[in-house]
Amino acid sequence: MSDRAARRITILIPYLWLVLFFLVPFGIVAKMSLSQVATAVPPYVPNFGWGDGWSGWLDKARELSSDNYAVVLGDSLYIDAFLTSLRIAATGTLILLIIGYPMAHAMARASAGIRPLLVMAVILPFWTSFLIRIYAWIGILKPEGLLNEVLLAVGLISERLQIANTEAAVLVGVVYSYLPFMVLPLYAALERLDRTLLEAAGDLGCPPWRAFWRITVPLTLPGIAAGCFLCFIPIVGEVVIPDLLGGSDTLMIGKTLWTEFFSNRDWPVASSVAILLLVVLVGPIMVYQHLQARQIESRR
């Protein structure tokens, strides 16, 4: 095989992966979002079959409509679920950044021999089941749980707090579960930081807090952005944490989507919610990619 053919095959593999595992499933979900719910298997119409021929496909394509999107955008249930998801995701990401940045900074400043142990400690929770870890938080946050017992024992509260089945419990679960996704990109950015820049700033009389704000933070912005996106995007569509820790009053869009798919069996409306959720999440990613491209161009 020539080098040119090998290069083309190497380039072709990622595109094939993208088509098979993103565009084809996306097309199926988009088609379902334009269908109508029906008591059938699968629970929607129309269904395109290989034996329908071109004329049959055209007839069924005319039955597709955007009514499900009108239902989703006109129902306050879905709008509230979207807004709640975005609020919890934004709040959780901000808390993760506030907690994760000092952690990553301390890891990057540690001696070279300790850093691998600190990185292992950050990813250690991944060695146990995600579901088991969230169930453990139910035992900690419930009224008779460990947290209330400790607060009562030290005298910080006089009666038990209702933390479980609230939005605060969801934020606790989100921050605990996604902290490694924030810390690791920040650690990678901080570990590559050129320390001589900070030493030069100190020699010129720049106080440490100003050197941190004017040098460390700007040079670690790619790590901050990567950590925020890695946390914000999955938190918006989170299902397990709001279902187990948030109770019935915390309505997030991932939980709503699950209910429509598996309880109500309304696959067309659930698909519409999934497409709109994807649109909401793709927007910030495109803005980030645009800013990254402009930053790379400015360095040339």
PDB file of C-alpha atoms in Angstrom:
ATOM      1  CA  MET A   1       0.000   0.000   0.000  1.00  0.00           C
ATOM      2  CA  SER A   2       1.383   3.403  -0.973  1.00  0.00           C
ATOM      3  CA  ASP A   3       1.874   6.201   1.554  1.00  0.00           C
ATOM      4  CA  ARG A   4      -0.837   8.246  -0.165  1.00  0.00           C
ATOM      5  CA  ALA A   5      -3.420   5.445   0.175  1.00  0.00           C
ATOM      6  CA  ALA A   6      -2.454   4.838   3.806  1.00  0.00           C
ATOM      7  CA  ARG A   7      -2.849   8.560   4.525  1.00  0.00           C
ATOM      8  CA  ARG A   8      -6.310   8.601   2.933  1.00  0.00           C
ATOM      9  CA  ILE A   9      -7.429   5.562   4.934  1.00  0.00           C
ATOM     10  CA  THR A  10      -6.135   7.161   8.141  1.00  0.00           C
ATOM     11  CA  ILE A  11      -8.141  10.296   7.407  1.00  0.00           C
ATOM     12  CA  LEU A  12     -11.207   8.295   6.372  1.00  0.00           C
ATOM     13  CA  ILE A  13     -11.511   6.274   9.599  1.00  0.00           C
ATOM     14  CA  PRO A  14     -12.547   9.228  11.851  1.00  0.00           C
ATOM     15  CA  TYR A  15     -15.117  10.346   9.264  1.00  0.00           C
ATOM     16  CA  LEU A  16     -16.575   6.827   9.087  1.00  0.00           C
ATOM     17  CA  TRP A  17     -16.736   6.747  12.873  1.00  0.00           C
ATOM     18  CA  LEU A  18     -18.519  10.115  12.880  1.00  0.00           C
ATOM     19  CA  VAL A  19     -21.035   8.972  10.270  1.00  0.00           C
ATOM     20  CA  LEU A  20     -21.784   5.593  11.896  1.00  0.00           C
ATOM     21  CA  PHE A  21     -21.928   6.650  15.526  1.00  0.00           C
ATOM     22  CA  PHE A  22     -23.183  10.245  15.329  1.00  0.00           C
ATOM     23  CA  LEU A  23     -24.832  11.198  12.051  1.00  0.00           C
ATOM     24  CA  VAL A  24     -26.802   7.962  11.530  1.00  0.00           C
ATOM     25  CA  PRO A  25     -28.210   7.863  15.122  1.00  0.00           C
ATOM     26  CA  PHE A  26     -28.861  11.616  14.915  1.00  0.00           C
ATOM     27  CA  GLY A  27     -30.781  11.117  11.660  1.00  0.00           C
ATOM     28  CA  ILE A  28     -32.903   8.358  13.234  1.00  0.00           C
ATOM     29  CA  VAL A  29     -33.730  10.527  16.268  1.00  0.00           C
ATOM     30  CA  ALA A  30     -34.463  13.540  14.015  1.00  0.00           C
ATOM     31  CA  LYS A  31     -36.823  11.420  11.915  1.00  0.00           C
ATOM     32  CA  MET A  32     -38.613  10.154  15.064  1.00  0.00           C
ATOM     33  CA  SER A  33     -39.021  13.746  16.258  1.00  0.00           C
ATOM     34  CA  LEU A  34     -41.014  14.484  13.072  1.00  0.00           C
ATOM     35  CA  SER A  35     -43.250  11.403  13.453  1.00  0.00           C
ATOM     36  CA  GLN A  36     -46.518  10.901  15.323  1.00  0.00           C
ATOM     37  CA  VAL A  37     -47.052   8.685  18.347  1.00  0.00           C
ATOM     38  CA  ALA A  38     -48.983   5.480  17.682  1.00  0.00           C
ATOM     39  CA  THR A  39     -49.967   2.272  19.464  1.00  0.00           C
ATOM     40  CA  ALA A  40     -47.577   0.073  17.547  1.00  0.00           C
ATOM     41  CA  VAL A  41     -44.066  -1.340  17.568  1.00  0.00           C
ATOM     42  CA  PRO A  42     -42.129   0.911  17.286  1.00  0.00           C
ATOM     43  CA  PRO A  43     -44.595   3.378  18.885  1.00  0.00           C
ATOM     44  CA  TYR A  44     -44.642   5.971  16.089  1.00  0.00           C
ATOM     45  CA  VAL A  45     -45.647   6.447  12.448  1.00  0.00           C
ATOM     46  CA  PRO A  46     -44.694   6.644   9.635  1.00  0.00           C
ATOM     47  CA  ASN A  47     -42.139   3.841   9.363  1.00  0.00           C
ATOM     48  CA  PHE A  48     -40.000   3.644   6.257  1.00  0.00           C
ATOM     49  CA  GLY A  49     -39.471   0.144   4.862  1.00  0.00           C
ATOM     50  CA  TRP A  50     -37.089  -1.095   2.193  1.00  0.00           C
ATOM     51  CA  GLY A  51     -40.034  -2.470   0.192  1.00  0.00           C
ATOM     52  CA  ASP A  52     -41.919   0.850   0.014  1.00  0.00           C
ATOM     53  CA  GLY A  53     -39.998   2.120  -2.989  1.00  0.00           C
ATOM     54  CA  TRP A  54     -39.331   5.768  -3.800  1.00  0.00           C
ATOM     55  CA  SER A  55     -43.019   6.639  -4.216  1.00  0.00           C
ATOM     56  CA  GLY A  56     -43.863   5.054  -0.846  1.00  0.00           C
ATOM     57  CA  TRP A  57     -41.023   6.910   0.830  1.00  0.00           C
ATOM     58  CA  LEU A  58     -42.201  10.212  -0.646  1.00  0.00           C
ATOM     59  CA  ASP A  59     -45.775   9.562   0.533  1.00  0.00           C
ATOM     60  CA  LYS A  60     -44.569   8.797   4.070  1.00  0.00           C
ATOM     61  CA  ALA A  61     -42.201  11.777   4.062  1.00  0.00           C
ATOM     62  CA  ARG A  62     -45.218  14.043   3.508  1.00  0.00           C
ATOM     63  CA  GLU A  63     -46.684  12.721   6.788  1.00  0.00           C
ATOM     64  CA  LEU A  64     -43.725  14.113   8.767  1.00  0.00           C
ATOM     65  CA  SER A  65     -44.444  17.325  10.660  1.00  0.00           C
ATOM     66  CA  SER A  66     -42.898  19.636  13.227  1.00  0.00           C
ATOM     67  CA  ASP A  67     -45.929  19.461  15.547  1.00  0.00           C
ATOM     68  CA  ASN A  68     -43.885  17.797  18.313  1.00  0.00           C
ATOM     69  CA  TYR A  69     -41.522  20.784  18.455  1.00  0.00           C
ATOM     70  CA  ALA A  70     -44.533  23.101  18.811  1.00  0.00           C
ATOM     71  CA  VAL A  71     -45.783  20.907  21.674  1.00  0.00           C
ATOM     72  CA  VAL A  72     -42.415  21.004  23.456  1.00  0.00           C
ATOM     73  CA  LEU A  73     -41.862  24.749  22.997  1.00  0.00           C
ATOM     74  CA  GLY A  74     -45.459  25.556  23.989  1.00  0.00           C
ATOM     75  CA  ASP A  75     -45.569  23.450  27.167  1.00  0.00           C
ATOM     76  CA  SER A  76     -44.295  25.116  30.342  1.00  0.00           C
ATOM     77  CA  LEU A  77     -43.292  21.683  31.705  1.00  0.00           C
ATOM     78  CA  TYR A  78     -40.517  21.290  29.150  1.00  0.00           C
ATOM     79  CA  ILE A  79     -39.468  24.961  29.310  1.00  0.00           C
ATOM     80  CA  ASP A  80     -39.190  24.777  33.107  1.00  0.00           C
ATOM     81  CA  ALA A  81     -37.222  21.528  32.840  1.00  0.00           C
ATOM     82  CA  PHE A  82     -34.825  23.142  30.329  1.00  0.00           C
ATOM     83  CA  LEU A  83     -34.342  26.233  32.512  1.00  0.00           C
ATOM     84  CA  THR A  84     -33.887  24.174  35.691  1.00  0.00           C
ATOM     85  CA  SER A  85     -31.306  21.993  33.945  1.00  0.00           C
ATOM     86  CA  LEU A  86     -29.374  25.011  32.677  1.00  0.00           C
ATOM     87  CA  ARG A  87     -29.491  26.694  36.104  1.00  0.00           C
ATOM     88  CA  ILE A  88     -28.298  23.589  37.965  1.00  0.00           C
ATOM     89  CA  ALA A  89     -25.616  22.905  35.338  1.00  0.00           C
ATOM     90  CA  ALA A  90     -24.335  26.510  35.462  1.00  0.00           C
ATOM     91  CA  THR A  91     -24.358  26.612  39.282  1.00  0.00           C
ATOM     92  CA  GLY A  92     -22.723  23.193  39.551  1.00  0.00           C
ATOM     93  CA  THR A  93     -20.035  24.110  37.007  1.00  0.00           C
ATOM     94  CA  LEU A  94     -19.248  27.336  38.870  1.00  0.00           C
ATOM     95  CA  ILE A  95     -18.927  25.464  42.192  1.00  0.00           C
ATOM     96  CA  LEU A  96     -16.754  22.847  40.508  1.00  0.00           C
ATOM     97  CA  LEU A  97     -14.474  25.560  39.132  1.00  0.00           C
ATOM     98  CA  ILE A  98     -14.193  27.253  42.543  1.00  0.00           C
ATOM     99  CA  ILE A  99     -13.302  23.933  44.218  1.00  0.00           C
ATOM    100  CA  GLY A 100     -11.353  22.380  41.347  1.00  0.00           C
ATOM    101  CA  TYR A 101      -8.993  25.253  40.524  1.00  0.00           C
ATOM    102  CA  PRO A 102      -7.253  25.390  43.954  1.00  0.00           C
ATOM    103  CA  MET A 103      -7.044  21.592  43.967  1.00  0.00           C
ATOM    104  CA  ALA A 104      -5.442  21.497  40.526  1.00  0.00           C
ATOM    105  CA  HIS A 105      -3.131  24.381  41.461  1.00  0.00           C
ATOM    106  CA  ALA A 106      -1.951  22.543  44.581  1.00  0.00           C
ATOM    107  CA  MET A 107      -1.416  19.340  42.569  1.00  0.00           C
ATOM    108  CA  ALA A 108       0.633  21.197  39.941  1.00  0.00           C
ATOM    109  CA  ARG A 109       2.776  22.846  42.649  1.00  0.00           C
ATOM    110  CA  ALA A 110       3.456  19.556  44.442  1.00  0.00           C
ATOM    111  CA  SER A 111       6.770  17.744  44.007  1.00  0.00           C
ATOM    112  CA  ALA A 112       7.163  15.582  40.907  1.00  0.00           C
ATOM    113  CA  GLY A 113       7.168  12.379  42.953  1.00  0.00           C
ATOM    114  CA  ILE A 114       3.808  13.087  44.626  1.00  0.00           C
ATOM    115  CA  ARG A 115       1.898  14.266  41.530  1.00  0.00           C
ATOM    116  CA  PRO A 116       1.074  10.767  40.185  1.00  0.00           C
ATOM    117  CA  LEU A 117      -0.349   9.814  43.582  1.00  0.00           C
ATOM    118  CA  LEU A 118      -2.486  12.959  43.663  1.00  0.00           C
ATOM    119  CA  VAL A 119      -3.787  12.285  40.140  1.00  0.00           C
ATOM    120  CA  MET A 120      -4.625   8.716  41.173  1.00  0.00           C
ATOM    121  CA  ALA A 121      -6.465  10.038  44.245  1.00  0.00           C
ATOM    122  CA  VAL A 122      -8.601  12.282  41.989  1.00  0.00           C
ATOM    123  CA  ILE A 123      -9.626   9.428  39.688  1.00  0.00           C
ATOM    124  CA  LEU A 124      -9.958   6.864  42.508  1.00  0.00           C
ATOM    125  CA  PRO A 125     -13.795   7.285  42.793  1.00  0.00           C
ATOM    126  CA  PHE A 126     -14.103   6.011  39.199  1.00  0.00           C
ATOM    127  CA  TRP A 127     -12.992   2.582  40.426  1.00  0.00           C
ATOM    128  CA  THR A 128     -16.379   2.094  42.116  1.00  0.00           C
ATOM    129  CA  SER A 129     -19.824   2.052  40.543  1.00  0.00           C
ATOM    130  CA  PHE A 130     -21.345   5.469  39.840  1.00  0.00           C
ATOM    131  CA  LEU A 131     -24.743   4.209  41.014  1.00  0.00           C
ATOM    132  CA  ILE A 132     -23.344   2.888  44.292  1.00  0.00           C
ATOM    133  CA  ARG A 133     -21.659   6.225  44.985  1.00  0.00           C
ATOM    134  CA  ILE A 134     -24.900   8.145  44.450  1.00  0.00           C
ATOM    135  CA  TYR A 135     -26.804   5.682  46.655  1.00  0.00           C
ATOM    136  CA  ALA A 136     -24.188   6.323  49.361  1.00  0.00           C
ATOM    137  CA  TRP A 137     -25.051  10.028  49.239  1.00  0.00           C
ATOM    138  CA  ILE A 138     -28.703   9.169  49.922  1.00  0.00           C
ATOM    139  CA  GLY A 139     -27.569   7.628  53.197  1.00  0.00           C
ATOM    140  CA  ILE A 140     -25.440  10.671  54.016  1.00  0.00           C
ATOM    141  CA  LEU A 141     -28.000  13.382  53.160  1.00  0.00           C
ATOM    142  CA  LYS A 142     -31.265  11.859  54.432  1.00  0.00           C
ATOM    143  CA  PRO A 143     -32.745  13.369  57.673  1.00  0.00           C
ATOM    144  CA  GLU A 144     -31.431  10.431  59.747  1.00  0.00           C
ATOM    145  CA  GLY A 145     -28.176  10.364  57.776  1.00  0.00           C
ATOM    146  CA  LEU A 146     -24.556  10.907  58.671  1.00  0.00           C
ATOM    147  CA  LEU A 147     -24.457  14.637  57.827  1.00  0.00           C
ATOM    148  CA  ASN A 148     -27.311  15.552  60.161  1.00  0.00           C
ATOM    149  CA  GLU A 149     -25.845  13.376  62.927  1.00  0.00           C
ATOM    150  CA  VAL A 150     -22.488  15.167  62.661  1.00  0.00           C
ATOM    151  CA  LEU A 151     -24.046  18.658  62.573  1.00  0.00           C
ATOM    152  CA  LEU A 152     -26.200  17.843  65.610  1.00  0.00           C
ATOM    153  CA  ALA A 153     -23.218  16.382  67.465  1.00  0.00           C
ATOM    154  CA  VAL A 154     -21.076  19.528  67.000  1.00  0.00           C
ATOM    155  CA  GLY A 155     -24.026  21.813  67.812  1.00  0.00           C
ATOM    156  CA  LEU A 156     -24.264  23.626  64.470  1.00  0.00           C
ATOM    157  CA  ILE A 157     -27.990  22.785  64.135  1.00  0.00           C
ATOM    158  CA  SER A 158     -30.731  22.104  66.705  1.00  0.00           C
ATOM    159  CA  GLU A 159     -33.014  20.049  64.463  1.00  0.00           C
ATOM    160  CA  ARG A 160     -32.468  17.822  61.468  1.00  0.00           C
ATOM    161  CA  LEU A 161     -32.205  19.472  58.042  1.00  0.00           C
ATOM    162  CA  GLN A 162     -34.129  18.293  54.992  1.00  0.00           C
ATOM    163  CA  ILE A 163     -31.331  18.058  52.412  1.00  0.00           C
ATOM    164  CA  ALA A 164     -32.262  14.913  50.511  1.00  0.00           C
ATOM    165  CA  ASN A 165     -34.841  15.314  47.728  1.00  0.00           C
ATOM    166  CA  THR A 166     -33.937  18.975  47.204  1.00  0.00           C
ATOM    167  CA  GLU A 167     -32.011  20.903  44.548  1.00  0.00           C
ATOM    168  CA  ALA A 168     -29.155  21.314  47.057  1.00  0.00           C
ATOM    169  CA  ALA A 169     -28.770  17.529  47.187  1.00  0.00           C
ATOM    170  CA  VAL A 170     -28.584  17.439  43.386  1.00  0.00           C
ATOM    171  CA  LEU A 171     -25.797  20.041  43.464  1.00  0.00           C
ATOM    172  CA  VAL A 172     -23.915  18.000  46.087  1.00  0.00           C
ATOM    173  CA  GLY A 173     -24.168  14.911  43.888  1.00  0.00           C
ATOM    174  CA  VAL A 174     -23.177  16.826  40.768  1.00  0.00           C
ATOM    175  CA  VAL A 175     -20.123  18.438  42.386  1.00  0.00           C
ATOM    176  CA  TYR A 176     -18.988  15.121  43.878  1.00  0.00           C
ATOM    177  CA  SER A 177     -19.460  13.153  40.653  1.00  0.00           C
ATOM    178  CA  TYR A 178     -17.964  15.623  38.161  1.00  0.00           C
ATOM    179  CA  LEU A 179     -15.054  17.025  40.188  1.00  0.00           C
ATOM    180  CA  PRO A 180     -12.419  14.860  38.389  1.00  0.00           C
ATOM    181  CA  PHE A 181     -13.650  16.177  35.012  1.00  0.00           C
ATOM    182  CA  MET A 182     -12.890  19.721  36.204  1.00  0.00           C
ATOM    183  CA  VAL A 183      -9.633  19.030  38.054  1.00  0.00           C
ATOM    184  CA  LEU A 184      -7.801  17.010  35.392  1.00  0.00           C
ATOM    185  CA  PRO A 185      -7.948  19.573  32.509  1.00  0.00           C
ATOM    186  CA  LEU A 186      -7.005  22.350  34.953  1.00  0.00           C
ATOM    187  CA  TYR A 187      -4.124  20.268  36.283  1.00  0.00           C
ATOM    188  CA  ALA A 188      -2.876  19.634  32.728  1.00  0.00           C
ATOM    189  CA  ALA A 189      -2.931  23.391  31.985  1.00  0.00           C
ATOM    190  CA  LEU A 190      -1.325  24.398  35.289  1.00  0.00           C
ATOM    191  CA  GLU A 191       1.338  21.670  35.117  1.00  0.00           C
ATOM    192  CA  ARG A 192       2.537  23.042  31.736  1.00  0.00           C
ATOM    193  CA  LEU A 193       2.671  26.624  33.021  1.00  0.00           C
ATOM    194  CA  ASP A 194       6.103  28.223  32.643  1.00  0.00           C
ATOM    195  CA  ARG A 195       7.170  29.071  36.232  1.00  0.00           C
ATOM    196  CA  THR A 196       9.833  31.486  35.060  1.00  0.00           C
ATOM    197  CA  LEU A 197       7.083  33.944  34.071  1.00  0.00           C
ATOM    198  CA  LEU A 198       5.889  34.089  37.699  1.00  0.00           C
ATOM    199  CA  GLU A 199       9.480  34.417  38.947  1.00  0.00           C
ATOM    200  CA  ALA A 200      10.102  37.286  36.518  1.00  0.00           C
ATOM    201  CA  ALA A 201       6.903  39.014  37.653  1.00  0.00           C
ATOM    202  CA  GLY A 202       8.001  38.638  41.297  1.00  0.00           C
ATOM    203  CA  ASP A 203      11.470  40.028  40.531  1.00  0.00           C
ATOM    204  CA  LEU A 204       9.825  43.078  38.936  1.00  0.00           C
ATOM    205  CA  GLY A 205       7.782  43.755  42.080  1.00  0.00           C
ATOM    206  CA  CYS A 206       4.469  42.251  41.041  1.00  0.00           C
ATOM    207  CA  PRO A 207       2.537  40.935  44.093  1.00  0.00           C
ATOM    208  CA  PRO A 208       1.603  37.212  43.953  1.00  0.00           C
ATOM    209  CA  TRP A 209      -2.158  37.820  43.648  1.00  0.00           C
ATOM    210  CA  ARG A 210      -1.651  40.122  40.656  1.00  0.00           C
ATOM    211  CA  ALA A 211       0.776  37.688  38.999  1.00  0.00           C
ATOM    212  CA  PHE A 212      -1.826  34.955  39.480  1.00  0.00           C
ATOM    213  CA  TRP A 213      -4.575  37.102  37.932  1.00  0.00           C
ATOM    214  CA  ARG A 214      -2.476  38.549  35.072  1.00  0.00           C
ATOM    215  CA  ILE A 215      -0.366  35.465  34.191  1.00  0.00           C
ATOM    216  CA  THR A 216      -1.677  32.184  35.653  1.00  0.00           C
ATOM    217  CA  VAL A 217      -5.371  32.666  34.903  1.00  0.00           C
ATOM    218  CA  PRO A 218      -4.985  33.825  31.249  1.00  0.00           C
ATOM    219  CA  LEU A 219      -2.527  31.026  30.451  1.00  0.00           C
ATOM    220  CA  THR A 220      -4.855  28.405  31.932  1.00  0.00           C
ATOM    221  CA  LEU A 221      -8.009  29.622  30.163  1.00  0.00           C
ATOM    222  CA  PRO A 222      -8.000  26.622  27.747  1.00  0.00           C
ATOM    223  CA  GLY A 223      -8.003  24.275  30.761  1.00  0.00           C
ATOM    224  CA  ILE A 224     -10.776  26.294  32.420  1.00  0.00           C
ATOM    225  CA  ALA A 225     -12.887  26.183  29.250  1.00  0.00           C
ATOM    226  CA  ALA A 226     -12.266  22.442  28.741  1.00  0.00           C
ATOM    227  CA  GLY A 227     -13.186  21.665  32.348  1.00  0.00           C
ATOM    228  CA  CYS A 228     -16.332  23.798  32.213  1.00  0.00           C
ATOM    229  CA  PHE A 229     -17.540  22.152  28.989  1.00  0.00           C
ATOM    230  CA  LEU A 230     -16.701  18.642  30.239  1.00  0.00           C
ATOM    231  CA  CYS A 231     -18.861  19.318  33.308  1.00  0.00           C
ATOM    232  CA  PHE A 232     -21.631  21.584  32.004  1.00  0.00           C
ATOM    233  CA  ILE A 233     -22.698  19.465  29.020  1.00  0.00           C
ATOM    234  CA  PRO A 234     -23.288  16.137  30.811  1.00  0.00           C
ATOM    235  CA  ILE A 235     -24.819  17.856  33.855  1.00  0.00           C
ATOM    236  CA  VAL A 236     -27.541  19.429  31.666  1.00  0.00           C
ATOM    237  CA  GLY A 237     -28.686  15.975  30.531  1.00  0.00           C
ATOM    238  CA  GLU A 238     -28.091  14.229  33.855  1.00  0.00           C
ATOM    239  CA  VAL A 239     -30.719  11.607  34.790  1.00  0.00           C
ATOM    240  CA  VAL A 240     -29.492   9.469  37.694  1.00  0.00           C
ATOM    241  CA  ILE A 241     -28.476  12.220  40.154  1.00  0.00           C
ATOM    242  CA  PRO A 242     -31.725  14.273  39.985  1.00  0.00           C
ATOM    243  CA  ASP A 243     -33.784  11.070  40.067  1.00  0.00           C
ATOM    244  CA  LEU A 244     -32.100   9.636  43.199  1.00  0.00           C
ATOM    245  CA  LEU A 245     -31.130  12.799  45.115  1.00  0.00           C
ATOM    246  CA  GLY A 246     -33.565  15.429  43.807  1.00  0.00           C
ATOM    247  CA  GLY A 247     -36.858  13.631  44.308  1.00  0.00           C
ATOM    248  CA  SER A 248     -39.990  14.427  42.371  1.00  0.00           C
ATOM    249  CA  ASP A 249     -39.754  18.221  42.840  1.00  0.00           C
ATOM    250  CA  THR A 250     -36.455  18.605  40.947  1.00  0.00           C
ATOM    251  CA  LEU A 251     -37.393  18.389  37.288  1.00  0.00           C
ATOM    252  CA  MET A 252     -34.455  18.306  34.889  1.00  0.00           C
ATOM    253  CA  ILE A 253     -34.656  17.774  31.144  1.00  0.00           C
ATOM    254  CA  GLY A 254     -32.825  14.420  31.206  1.00  0.00           C
ATOM    255  CA  LYS A 255     -35.356  13.059  33.687  1.00  0.00           C
ATOM    256  CA  THR A 256     -38.227  14.426  31.573  1.00  0.00           C
ATOM    257  CA  LEU A 257     -36.775  12.814  28.471  1.00  0.00           C
ATOM    258  CA  TRP A 258     -36.465   9.472  30.281  1.00  0.00           C
ATOM    259  CA  THR A 259     -40.111   9.678  31.419  1.00  0.00           C
ATOM    260  CA  GLU A 260     -41.363  10.416  27.910  1.00  0.00           C
ATOM    261  CA  PHE A 261     -39.372   7.561  26.388  1.00  0.00           C
ATOM    262  CA  PHE A 262     -39.904   4.760  28.903  1.00  0.00           C
ATOM    263  CA  SER A 263     -43.015   5.660  30.952  1.00  0.00           C
ATOM    264  CA  ASN A 264     -45.238   7.520  28.486  1.00  0.00           C
ATOM    265  CA  ARG A 265     -43.740   5.769  25.418  1.00  0.00           C
ATOM    266  CA  ASP A 266     -44.062   9.042  23.500  1.00  0.00           C
ATOM    267  CA  TRP A 267     -40.920   8.606  21.432  1.00  0.00           C
ATOM    268  CA  PRO A 268     -41.638  11.474  18.979  1.00  0.00           C
ATOM    269  CA  VAL A 269     -41.933  14.108  21.744  1.00  0.00           C
ATOM    270  CA  ALA A 270     -38.932  12.627  23.585  1.00  0.00           C
ATOM    271  CA  SER A 271     -36.914  12.798  20.358  1.00  0.00           C
ATOM    272  CA  SER A 272     -37.920  16.453  19.900  1.00  0.00           C
ATOM    273  CA  VAL A 273     -36.686  17.193  23.425  1.00  0.00           C
ATOM    274  CA  ALA A 274     -33.397  15.403  22.630  1.00  0.00           C
ATOM    275  CA  ILE A 275     -32.887  17.403  19.412  1.00  0.00           C
ATOM    276  CA  LEU A 276     -33.598  20.722  21.155  1.00  0.00           C
ATOM    277  CA  LEU A 277     -31.232  19.743  23.979  1.00  0.00           C
ATOM    278  CA  LEU A 278     -28.523  19.014  21.415  1.00  0.00           C
ATOM    279  CA  VAL A 279     -29.079  22.408  19.776  1.00  0.00           C
ATOM    280  CA  VAL A 280     -28.787  24.152  23.149  1.00  0.00           C
ATOM    281  CA  LEU A 281     -25.501  22.364  23.903  1.00  0.00           C
ATOM    282  CA  VAL A 282     -23.940  22.650  20.446  1.00  0.00           C
ATOM    283  CA  GLY A 283     -24.218  26.460  20.489  1.00  0.00           C
ATOM    284  CA  PRO A 284     -21.683  27.044  23.316  1.00  0.00           C
ATOM    285  CA  ILE A 285     -19.344  24.419  21.813  1.00  0.00           C
ATOM    286  CA  MET A 286     -19.320  26.208  18.442  1.00  0.00           C
ATOM    287  CA  VAL A 287     -18.627  29.538  20.164  1.00  0.00           C
ATOM    288  CA  TYR A 288     -15.727  27.919  22.053  1.00  0.00           C
ATOM    289  CA  GLN A 289     -14.311  26.377  18.869  1.00  0.00           C
ATOM    290  CA  HIS A 290     -14.576  29.752  17.107  1.00  0.00           C
ATOM    291  CA  LEU A 291     -12.712  31.498  19.944  1.00  0.00           C
ATOM    292  CA  GLN A 292     -10.062  28.759  19.989  1.00  0.00           C
ATOM    293  CA  ALA A 293      -9.535  29.105  16.226  1.00  0.00           C
ATOM    294  CA  ARG A 294      -9.177  32.880  16.549  1.00  0.00           C
ATOM    295  CA  GLN A 295      -6.692  32.456  19.405  1.00  0.00           C
ATOM    296  CA  ILE A 296      -4.575  30.030  17.352  1.00  0.00           C
ATOM    297  CA  GLU A 297      -4.666  32.392  14.355  1.00  0.00           C
ATOM    298  CA  SER A 298      -3.557  35.324  16.516  1.00  0.00           C
ATOM    299  CA  ARG A 299      -0.478  33.349  17.702  1.00  0.00           C
ATOM    300  CA  ARG A 300       0.778  32.809  14.131  1.00  0.00           C
TER     301      ARG A 300
END
